[in-house]
Short mmCIF file of C-alpha atoms in Angstrom, two decimals:
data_model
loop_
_atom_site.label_atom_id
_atom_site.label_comp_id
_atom_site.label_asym_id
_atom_site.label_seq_id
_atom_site.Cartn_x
_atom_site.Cartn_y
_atom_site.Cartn_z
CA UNK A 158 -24.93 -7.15 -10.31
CA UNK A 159 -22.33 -5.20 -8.62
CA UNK A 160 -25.05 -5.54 -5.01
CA UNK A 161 -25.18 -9.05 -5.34
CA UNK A 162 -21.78 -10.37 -6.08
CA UNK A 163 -21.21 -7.71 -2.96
CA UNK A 164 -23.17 -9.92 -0.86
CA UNK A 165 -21.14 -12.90 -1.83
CA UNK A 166 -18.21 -11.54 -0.74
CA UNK A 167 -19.53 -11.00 2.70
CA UNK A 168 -20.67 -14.70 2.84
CA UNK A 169 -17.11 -15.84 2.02
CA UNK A 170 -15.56 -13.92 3.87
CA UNK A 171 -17.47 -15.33 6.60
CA UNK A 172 -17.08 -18.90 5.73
CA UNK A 173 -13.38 -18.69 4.95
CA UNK A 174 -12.83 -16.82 8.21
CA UNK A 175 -14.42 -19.89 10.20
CA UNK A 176 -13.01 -22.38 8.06
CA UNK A 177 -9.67 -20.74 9.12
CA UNK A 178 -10.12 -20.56 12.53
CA UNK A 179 -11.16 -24.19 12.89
CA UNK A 180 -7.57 -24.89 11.23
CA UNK A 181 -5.60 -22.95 13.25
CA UNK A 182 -7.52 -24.69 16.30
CA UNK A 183 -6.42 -28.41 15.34
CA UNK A 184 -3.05 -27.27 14.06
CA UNK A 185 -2.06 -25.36 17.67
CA UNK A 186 -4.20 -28.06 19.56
CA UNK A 187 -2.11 -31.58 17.79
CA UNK A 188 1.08 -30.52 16.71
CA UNK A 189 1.35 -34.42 14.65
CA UNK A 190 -0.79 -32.82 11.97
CA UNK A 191 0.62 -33.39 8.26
CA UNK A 192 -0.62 -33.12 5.26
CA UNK A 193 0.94 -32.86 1.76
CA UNK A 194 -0.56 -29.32 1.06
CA UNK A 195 1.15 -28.12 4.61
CA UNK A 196 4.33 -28.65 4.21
CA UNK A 197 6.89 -26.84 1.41
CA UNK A 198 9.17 -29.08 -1.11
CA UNK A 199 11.82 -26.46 -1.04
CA UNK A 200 11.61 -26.68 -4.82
CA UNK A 201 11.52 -23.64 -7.57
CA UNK A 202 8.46 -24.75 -9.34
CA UNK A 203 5.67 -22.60 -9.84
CA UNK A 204 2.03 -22.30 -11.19
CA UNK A 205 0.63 -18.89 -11.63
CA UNK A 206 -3.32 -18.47 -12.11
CA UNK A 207 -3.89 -15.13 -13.29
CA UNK A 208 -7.63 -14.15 -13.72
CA UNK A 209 -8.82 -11.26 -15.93
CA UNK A 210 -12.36 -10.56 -17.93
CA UNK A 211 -13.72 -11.94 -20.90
CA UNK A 212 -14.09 -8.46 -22.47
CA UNK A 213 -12.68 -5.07 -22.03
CA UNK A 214 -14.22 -1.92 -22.14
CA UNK A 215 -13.48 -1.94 -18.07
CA UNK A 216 -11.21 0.71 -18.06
CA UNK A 217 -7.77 0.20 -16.76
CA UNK A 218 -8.85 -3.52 -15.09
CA UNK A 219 -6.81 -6.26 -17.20
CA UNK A 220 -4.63 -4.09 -18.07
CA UNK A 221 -3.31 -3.27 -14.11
CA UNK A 222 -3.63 -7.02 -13.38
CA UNK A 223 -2.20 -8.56 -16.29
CA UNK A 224 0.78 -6.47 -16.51
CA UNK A 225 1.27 -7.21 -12.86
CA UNK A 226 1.59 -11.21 -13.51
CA UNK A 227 3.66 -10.81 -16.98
CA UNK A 228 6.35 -8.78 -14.76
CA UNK A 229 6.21 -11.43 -12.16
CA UNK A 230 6.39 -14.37 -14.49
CA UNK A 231 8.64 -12.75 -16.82
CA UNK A 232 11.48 -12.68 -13.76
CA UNK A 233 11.12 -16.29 -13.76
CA UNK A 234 11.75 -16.78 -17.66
CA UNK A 235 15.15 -18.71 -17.23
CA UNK A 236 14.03 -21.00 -14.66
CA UNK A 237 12.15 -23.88 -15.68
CA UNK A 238 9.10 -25.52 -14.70
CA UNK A 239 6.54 -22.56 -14.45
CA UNK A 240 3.03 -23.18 -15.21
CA UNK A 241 0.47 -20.69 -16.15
CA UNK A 242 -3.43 -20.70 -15.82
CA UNK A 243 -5.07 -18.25 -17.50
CA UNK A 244 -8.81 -17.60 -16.38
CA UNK A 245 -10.68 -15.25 -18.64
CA UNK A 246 -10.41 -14.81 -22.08
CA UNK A 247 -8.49 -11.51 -22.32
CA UNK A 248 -6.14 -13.20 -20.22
CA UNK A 249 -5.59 -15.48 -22.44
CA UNK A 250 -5.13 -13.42 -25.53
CA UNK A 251 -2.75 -11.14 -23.43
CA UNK A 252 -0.19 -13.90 -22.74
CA UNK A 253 -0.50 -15.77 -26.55
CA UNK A 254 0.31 -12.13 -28.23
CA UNK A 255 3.99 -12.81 -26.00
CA UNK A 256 4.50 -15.73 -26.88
CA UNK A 257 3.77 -17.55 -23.50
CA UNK A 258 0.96 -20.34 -24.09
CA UNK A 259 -0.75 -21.01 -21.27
CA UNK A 260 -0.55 -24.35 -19.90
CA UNK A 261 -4.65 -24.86 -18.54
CA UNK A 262 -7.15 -22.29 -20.61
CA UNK A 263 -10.50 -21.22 -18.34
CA UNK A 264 -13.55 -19.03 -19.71
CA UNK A 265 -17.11 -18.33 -18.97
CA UNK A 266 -15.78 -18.67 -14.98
CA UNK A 267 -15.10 -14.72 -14.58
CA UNK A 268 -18.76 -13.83 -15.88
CA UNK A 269 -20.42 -16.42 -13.41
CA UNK A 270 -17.88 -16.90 -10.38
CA UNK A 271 -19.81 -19.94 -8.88
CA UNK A 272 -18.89 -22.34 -6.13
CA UNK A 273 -18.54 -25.05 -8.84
CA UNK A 274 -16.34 -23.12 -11.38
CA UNK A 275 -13.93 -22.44 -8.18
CA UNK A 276 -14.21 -26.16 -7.65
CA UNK A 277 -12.97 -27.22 -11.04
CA UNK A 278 -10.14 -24.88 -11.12
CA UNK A 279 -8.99 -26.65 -7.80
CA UNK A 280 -9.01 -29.61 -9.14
CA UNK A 281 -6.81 -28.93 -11.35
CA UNK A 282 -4.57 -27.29 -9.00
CA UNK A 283 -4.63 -30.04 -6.62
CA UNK A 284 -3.77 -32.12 -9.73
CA UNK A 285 -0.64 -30.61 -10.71
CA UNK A 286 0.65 -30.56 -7.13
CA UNK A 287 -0.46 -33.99 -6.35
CA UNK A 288 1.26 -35.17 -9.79
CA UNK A 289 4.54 -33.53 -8.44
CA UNK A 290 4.70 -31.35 -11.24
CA UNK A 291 4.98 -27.83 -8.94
CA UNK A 292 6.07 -26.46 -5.78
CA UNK A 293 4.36 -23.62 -5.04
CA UNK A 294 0.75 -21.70 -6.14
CA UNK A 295 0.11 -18.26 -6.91
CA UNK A 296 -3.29 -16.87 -8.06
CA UNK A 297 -3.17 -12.68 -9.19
CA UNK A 298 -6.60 -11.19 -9.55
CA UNK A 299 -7.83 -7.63 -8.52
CA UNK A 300 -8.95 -7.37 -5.00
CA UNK A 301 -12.14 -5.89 -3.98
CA UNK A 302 -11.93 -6.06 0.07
CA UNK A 303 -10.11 -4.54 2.41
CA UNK A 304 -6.88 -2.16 2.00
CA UNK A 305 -6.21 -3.72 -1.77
CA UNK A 306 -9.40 -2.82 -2.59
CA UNK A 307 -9.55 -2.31 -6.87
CA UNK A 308 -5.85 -3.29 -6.80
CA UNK A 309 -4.24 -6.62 -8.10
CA UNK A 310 -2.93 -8.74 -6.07
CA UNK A 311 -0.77 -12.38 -5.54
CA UNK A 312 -1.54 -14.40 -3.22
CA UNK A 313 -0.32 -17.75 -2.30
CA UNK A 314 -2.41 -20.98 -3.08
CA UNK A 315 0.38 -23.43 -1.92
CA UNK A 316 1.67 -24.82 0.05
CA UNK A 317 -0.53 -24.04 3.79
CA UNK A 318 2.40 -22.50 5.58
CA UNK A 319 1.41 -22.54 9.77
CA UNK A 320 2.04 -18.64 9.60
CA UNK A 321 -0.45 -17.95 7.50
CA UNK A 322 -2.53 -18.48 10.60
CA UNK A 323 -0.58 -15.68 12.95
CA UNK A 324 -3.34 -13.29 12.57
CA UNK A 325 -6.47 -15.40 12.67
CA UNK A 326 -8.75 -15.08 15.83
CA UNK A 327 -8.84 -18.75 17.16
CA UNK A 328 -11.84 -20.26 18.71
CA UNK A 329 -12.04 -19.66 22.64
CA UNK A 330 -12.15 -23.04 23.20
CA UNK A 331 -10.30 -24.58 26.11
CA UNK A 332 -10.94 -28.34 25.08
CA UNK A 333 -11.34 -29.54 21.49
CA UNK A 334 -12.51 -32.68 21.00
CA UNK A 335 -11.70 -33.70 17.06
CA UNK A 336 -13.91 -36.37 15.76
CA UNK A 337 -13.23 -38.38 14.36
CA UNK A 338 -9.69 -37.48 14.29
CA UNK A 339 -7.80 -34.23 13.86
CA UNK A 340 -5.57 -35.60 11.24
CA UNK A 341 -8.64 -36.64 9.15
CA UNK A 342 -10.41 -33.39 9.95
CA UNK A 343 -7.49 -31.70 8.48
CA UNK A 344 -7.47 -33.09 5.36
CA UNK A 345 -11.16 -32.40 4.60
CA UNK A 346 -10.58 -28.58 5.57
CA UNK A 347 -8.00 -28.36 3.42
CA UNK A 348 -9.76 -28.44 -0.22
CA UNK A 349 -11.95 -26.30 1.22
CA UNK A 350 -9.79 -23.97 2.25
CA UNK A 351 -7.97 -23.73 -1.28
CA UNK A 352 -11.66 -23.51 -3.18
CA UNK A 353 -12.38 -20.55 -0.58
CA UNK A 354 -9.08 -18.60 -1.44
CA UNK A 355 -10.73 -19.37 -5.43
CA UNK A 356 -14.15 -18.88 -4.90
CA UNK A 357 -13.13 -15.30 -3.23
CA UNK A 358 -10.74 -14.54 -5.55
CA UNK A 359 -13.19 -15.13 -8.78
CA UNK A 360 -15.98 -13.07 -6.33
CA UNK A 361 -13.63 -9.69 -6.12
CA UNK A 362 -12.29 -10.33 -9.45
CA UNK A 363 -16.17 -10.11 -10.76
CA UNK A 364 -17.16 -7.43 -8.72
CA UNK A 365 -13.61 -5.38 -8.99
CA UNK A 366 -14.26 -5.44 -12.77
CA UNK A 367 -18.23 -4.54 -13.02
CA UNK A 368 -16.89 -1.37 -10.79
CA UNK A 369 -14.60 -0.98 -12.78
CA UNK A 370 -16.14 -0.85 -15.88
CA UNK A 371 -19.36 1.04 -14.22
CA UNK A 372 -16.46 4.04 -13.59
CA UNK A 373 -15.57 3.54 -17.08
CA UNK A 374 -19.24 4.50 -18.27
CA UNK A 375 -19.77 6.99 -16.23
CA UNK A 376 -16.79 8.83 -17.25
CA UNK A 377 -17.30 7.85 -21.08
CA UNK A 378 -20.70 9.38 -19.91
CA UNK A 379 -19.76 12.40 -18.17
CA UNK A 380 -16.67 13.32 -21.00
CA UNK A 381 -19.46 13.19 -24.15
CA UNK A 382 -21.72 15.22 -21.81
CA UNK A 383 -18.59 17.51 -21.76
CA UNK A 384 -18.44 17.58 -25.31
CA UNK A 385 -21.73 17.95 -26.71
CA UNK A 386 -21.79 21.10 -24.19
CA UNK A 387 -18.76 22.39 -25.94
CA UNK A 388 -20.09 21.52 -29.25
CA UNK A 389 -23.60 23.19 -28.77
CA UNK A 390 -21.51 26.32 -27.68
CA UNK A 391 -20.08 26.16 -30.99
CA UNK A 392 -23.04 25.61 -33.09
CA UNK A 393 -24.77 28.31 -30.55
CA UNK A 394 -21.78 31.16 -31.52
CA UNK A 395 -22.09 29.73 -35.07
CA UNK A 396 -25.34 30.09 -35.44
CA UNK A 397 -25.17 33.75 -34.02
CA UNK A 398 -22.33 34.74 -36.35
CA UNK A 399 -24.56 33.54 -38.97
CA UNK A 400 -27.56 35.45 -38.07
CA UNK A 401 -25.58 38.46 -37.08
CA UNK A 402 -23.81 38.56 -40.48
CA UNK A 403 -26.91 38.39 -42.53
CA UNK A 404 -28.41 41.04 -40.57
CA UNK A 405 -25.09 43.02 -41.07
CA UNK A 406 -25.78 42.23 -45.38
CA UNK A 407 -29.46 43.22 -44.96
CA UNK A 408 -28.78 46.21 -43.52
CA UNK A 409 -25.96 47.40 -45.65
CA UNK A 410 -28.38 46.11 -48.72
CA UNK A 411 -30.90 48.73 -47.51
CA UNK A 412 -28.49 51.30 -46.90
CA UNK A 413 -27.30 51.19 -50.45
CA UNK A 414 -30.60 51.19 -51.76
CA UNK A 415 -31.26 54.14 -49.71
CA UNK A 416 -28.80 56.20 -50.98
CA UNK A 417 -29.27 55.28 -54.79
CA UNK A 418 -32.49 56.61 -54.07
CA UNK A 419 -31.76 59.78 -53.02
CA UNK A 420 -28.76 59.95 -55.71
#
């Protein structure tokens, strides 16, 4: 599982990498680009998606990312308007036992991170920001790539801020012809730019808790080995105590019958 979900990362990775560069290319090459999703309300809203297993038994996983989102949406308690997605049951469970409720409840998309389960929870991002009902988008998972590698992380969903494009490699284009326009070309990048950011989120969360809970069993593994070593030394110096003491009885047996004889 842990090879295969591997080999989706790579393939996003990829894709998202391309799908940035393209938008960096129409945004430096027509500066009368807009879009809703590109430009910040200056509001305090927020929406937090926070995505943890279905199960535990993964060692320290939910627990490193969850607490990581409660202390980041517990700062914002006072302030109003904050939404929170939960994706994964123990997620879920986590935030109910505090009293928060979450606002939009996702399962079953941790344990199969497809395309069309990223899909879905974009929609109903898109929803809430096209409603007017937030500012801003966070999603915290557990990164599997790079220097956060098996560490949780937020990241921003929305709005596209242009500087999120400082470090991407452009295309070494000197003309680009858009077609059929680069306003128009924009706006179809964009959801799939935001189901990317999902669909590799959901991929590293997958494969960030099957390693996680692999280290788990091999270390559940590796402690009983531990003990049952320990314990068979026991038995082993029991045992020999045993044996030793009835040889100890048999011989002092035979050493009092011995001398009753000879009495």
């Amino acid at each position: 599982r842990l090879k295969k979900v591997m080999s989706h990362i790579e393939y996003n990775n990829a894709y998202f990498s391309r799908v940035q560069a393209t938008m960096k290319d129409i945004l430096r090459s027509s500066e009368s680009v807009t879009h809703q999703y590109l430009t910040g309300r200056g509001g305090d809203r927020r929406t937090y998606i926070v995505v943890a297993g279905d199960k535990g038994l993964a060692g320290a996983y939910n627990a490193s990312v969850l607490n990581l989102a409660y202390e980041t949406i517990s700062q914002r308690k006072e302030k109003k308007e904050t939404y929170l997605l939960t994706v994964g049951l123990v997620a879920t469970e986590f935030f109910k036992a505090r009293g928060m409720q979450p606002d939009i409840e996702t399962t079953g998309a941790v344990q199969d991170p497809s395309l069309s389960n990223a899909r879905k929870l974009a929609f109903d991002i898109f929803d809430l920001y096209d409603d007017d009902l937030t500012d801003e988008v966070y999603i915290i998972y557990t990164s599997f790539y790079g220097d956060t590698k098996n560490r949780p992380v937020i990241r921003r969903l929305l709005p596209i801020v242009r500087g999120d494009y400082e470090q991407i490699a452009a295309h070494k284009m000197s003309d680009i012809i858009d077609e059929p326009s680069a306003q128009e070309l924009f706006s179809l990048l964009v959801p799939q730019y935001v189901t990317g950011i999902l669909f590799g989120a959901l991929v590293q969360a997958y494969a960030a808790e099957h390693f996680a809970r692999m280290n788990a069993m091999q270390s559940a593994t590796r402690n009983a080995d531990e003990m049952l070593k320990k314990l068979q030394t026991q038995y082993n110096m029991a045992r020999q105590a045993a044996i030793t003491q009835e040889i100890t009885e048999i011989s002092g047996a035979a050493e009092a019958l011995l001398h009753g004889r000879e009495d």
